[in-house]
DNA sequence: ACTAATTATCTTAGTGGATAAGATATATAC
DNA sequence: GTATATATCTTATCCACTAAGATAATTAGT
């Protein structure tokens, strides 16, 4: 009955609260993305691609498909729309002319970043309330979470159960 | 030229790293959700609704529309699909018979939770490596982030610029 | 060098899920 | 007791996605 180090009841409750907070934030993040996409005038998927392009630099169409979980055919549509909107550019690889790199048009960065700026400013202000040591802990927490999620996702994708090999929906036609 | 307390260069870099980590995690979270939805056999939106139902308990169709950013018409479709799949149940409010509460079918909880379990287990294990004080800091961090994002989102939705009042896409027909 | 196999993207047909507008049903206000 | 507001559902229409295969370029085998 006696707890070992700290009261385990409180600790379990703390973890549950943290989990709840993470889940709520995650859900809100999705909604935020949808709202920004709406404001920028592109679909959620399109904005997701733009974010990846921003993070990873210019990437090929195929890599974008991997990153988003869409088929390459869908990516063609995504890039078509965004290219027409002047947000990205197709650049053929000269050494392997099958490959098509997608790159953000520099001017578009501001056009999109504009909508993230208020969040970034608010968040930066929040974070100024933390010490360096605390920020380091937060970074460790986020990095660890990312890696853990990545590992579990890989298992989830490769685990058997359900036919497999099918990108998204149950077969129909 | 002399920094006040800690080296500001390092601090700025730390914040940038943290921002990068948050963005990557957020993007991965979206992908994770898509993958789970695929496994459960429902669409991303459907799973998003299930998550909200799990968080908020049983809610009305209209509230679900607010929470997800979908129109009420779309929610009707979401609930139709999930009800047919045996995941949720419609329950009319007896005191206000216009309202329809959506509730998760208890048996379905396990059917969905099954796919989140590996992540939850892995994350819990990670978190055991933190002290109570650290977990409290992490909770504060997440809660603060949630509230900040909520505020910015509200501004983003109500700010002028672009006609407004339009749930998602630019008008077309 | 020529053919086959592989890789990367694009094209086409078909479908599901979204919006927008309005219908239906119930509740509240004057 | 009629009008207005609220909550969900219905219908028509449209867009973006998947699946399958076409096209184009690279690599491997003989």
mmCIF file of C-alpha atoms in Angstrom, chain A residues 42-140:
data_model
loop_
_atom_site.group_PDB
_atom_site.id
_atom_site.type_symbol
_atom_site.label_atom_id
_atom_site.label_comp_id
_atom_site.label_asym_id
_atom_site.label_seq_id
_atom_site.Cartn_x
_atom_site.Cartn_y
_atom_site.Cartn_z
ATOM 1 C CA UNK A 42 -6.083 25.724 -50.793
ATOM 2 C CA UNK A 43 -7.250 22.352 -49.546
ATOM 3 C CA UNK A 44 -5.989 20.765 -46.347
ATOM 4 C CA UNK A 45 -3.892 18.294 -48.304
ATOM 5 C CA UNK A 46 -2.355 21.058 -50.340
ATOM 6 C CA UNK A 47 -1.343 22.940 -47.223
ATOM 7 C CA UNK A 48 0.012 19.752 -45.692
ATOM 8 C CA UNK A 49 2.247 19.401 -48.737
ATOM 9 C CA UNK A 50 3.350 22.991 -48.464
ATOM 10 C CA UNK A 51 4.281 22.398 -44.837
ATOM 11 C CA UNK A 52 6.328 19.373 -45.765
ATOM 12 C CA UNK A 53 8.027 21.343 -48.521
ATOM 13 C CA UNK A 54 8.829 24.004 -45.975
ATOM 14 C CA UNK A 55 10.276 21.455 -43.574
ATOM 15 C CA UNK A 56 12.114 19.215 -46.003
ATOM 16 C CA UNK A 57 13.067 21.711 -48.649
ATOM 17 C CA UNK A 58 12.345 20.764 -52.238
ATOM 18 C CA UNK A 59 11.332 17.144 -52.590
ATOM 19 C CA UNK A 60 10.218 14.863 -55.416
ATOM 20 C CA UNK A 61 6.572 14.149 -56.128
ATOM 21 C CA UNK A 62 7.007 10.566 -55.013
ATOM 22 C CA UNK A 63 8.501 11.566 -51.669
ATOM 23 C CA UNK A 64 5.592 13.934 -51.160
ATOM 24 C CA UNK A 65 3.251 11.002 -51.707
ATOM 25 C CA UNK A 66 5.109 9.014 -49.035
ATOM 26 C CA UNK A 67 5.134 11.917 -46.604
ATOM 27 C CA UNK A 68 1.411 12.607 -46.924
ATOM 28 C CA UNK A 69 0.186 9.059 -47.419
ATOM 29 C CA UNK A 70 -1.476 10.022 -50.712
ATOM 30 C CA UNK A 71 -1.097 8.156 -54.002
ATOM 31 C CA UNK A 72 1.203 9.591 -56.641
ATOM 32 C CA UNK A 73 -1.843 10.302 -58.774
ATOM 33 C CA UNK A 74 -3.315 12.453 -56.035
ATOM 34 C CA UNK A 75 -0.010 14.297 -55.682
ATOM 35 C CA UNK A 76 -0.118 15.162 -59.365
ATOM 36 C CA UNK A 77 -3.423 16.920 -58.689
ATOM 37 C CA UNK A 78 -2.094 18.627 -55.575
ATOM 38 C CA UNK A 79 0.930 19.966 -57.437
ATOM 39 C CA UNK A 80 -1.175 20.966 -60.456
ATOM 40 C CA UNK A 81 -3.448 23.060 -58.248
ATOM 41 C CA UNK A 82 -0.638 24.650 -56.301
ATOM 42 C CA UNK A 83 1.412 25.341 -59.393
ATOM 43 C CA UNK A 84 -1.567 27.034 -61.007
ATOM 44 C CA UNK A 85 -1.989 29.084 -57.825
ATOM 45 C CA UNK A 86 1.649 30.133 -58.136
ATOM 46 C CA UNK A 87 2.653 28.538 -54.839
ATOM 47 C CA UNK A 88 5.078 25.902 -56.100
ATOM 48 C CA UNK A 89 7.157 25.112 -59.148
ATOM 49 C CA UNK A 90 8.008 21.833 -60.882
ATOM 50 C CA UNK A 91 11.713 21.342 -61.493
ATOM 51 C CA UNK A 92 12.910 18.314 -63.457
ATOM 52 C CA UNK A 93 16.033 16.640 -62.142
ATOM 53 C CA UNK A 94 18.702 16.954 -64.855
ATOM 54 C CA UNK A 95 20.593 13.819 -63.865
ATOM 55 C CA UNK A 96 17.465 11.643 -63.674
ATOM 56 C CA UNK A 97 14.868 13.154 -65.901
ATOM 57 C CA UNK A 98 12.061 10.973 -64.590
ATOM 58 C CA UNK A 99 12.159 12.793 -61.291
ATOM 59 C CA UNK A 100 10.230 15.985 -60.674
ATOM 60 C CA UNK A 101 11.225 18.147 -57.751
ATOM 61 C CA UNK A 102 8.551 20.324 -56.216
ATOM 62 C CA UNK A 103 9.795 23.606 -54.802
ATOM 63 C CA UNK A 104 7.966 26.405 -53.060
ATOM 64 C CA UNK A 105 7.982 29.669 -54.979
ATOM 65 C CA UNK A 106 9.895 32.009 -52.646
ATOM 66 C CA UNK A 107 7.287 34.759 -52.891
ATOM 67 C CA UNK A 108 4.604 32.328 -51.766
ATOM 68 C CA UNK A 109 6.379 31.723 -48.465
ATOM 69 C CA UNK A 110 5.270 35.078 -47.148
ATOM 70 C CA UNK A 111 1.786 34.597 -48.515
ATOM 71 C CA UNK A 112 1.394 31.444 -46.443
ATOM 72 C CA UNK A 113 3.570 32.382 -43.477
ATOM 73 C CA UNK A 114 1.368 35.406 -42.934
ATOM 74 C CA UNK A 115 -1.317 33.159 -41.495
ATOM 75 C CA UNK A 116 1.041 31.285 -39.207
ATOM 76 C CA UNK A 117 2.650 34.434 -37.897
ATOM 77 C CA UNK A 118 0.104 35.204 -35.144
ATOM 78 C CA UNK A 119 0.472 31.683 -33.763
ATOM 79 C CA UNK A 120 4.230 31.775 -33.999
ATOM 80 C CA UNK A 121 4.368 35.127 -32.232
ATOM 81 C CA UNK A 122 2.039 33.999 -29.453
ATOM 82 C CA UNK A 123 3.897 30.755 -28.983
ATOM 83 C CA UNK A 124 7.285 32.432 -28.906
ATOM 84 C CA UNK A 125 5.985 34.774 -26.249
ATOM 85 C CA UNK A 126 4.785 31.798 -24.213
ATOM 86 C CA UNK A 127 8.113 30.095 -24.527
ATOM 87 C CA UNK A 128 10.016 33.093 -23.260
ATOM 88 C CA UNK A 129 8.573 32.195 -19.881
ATOM 89 C CA UNK A 130 10.711 29.074 -19.738
ATOM 90 C CA UNK A 131 14.337 28.732 -18.733
ATOM 91 C CA UNK A 132 16.889 27.248 -21.112
ATOM 92 C CA UNK A 133 16.916 24.060 -19.096
ATOM 93 C CA UNK A 134 13.150 23.829 -19.332
ATOM 94 C CA UNK A 135 13.195 24.433 -23.066
ATOM 95 C CA UNK A 136 15.729 21.675 -23.417
ATOM 96 C CA UNK A 137 13.428 19.341 -21.541
ATOM 97 C CA UNK A 138 10.525 20.321 -23.774
ATOM 98 C CA UNK A 139 12.643 19.702 -26.854
ATOM 99 C CA UNK A 140 13.635 16.305 -25.546
#
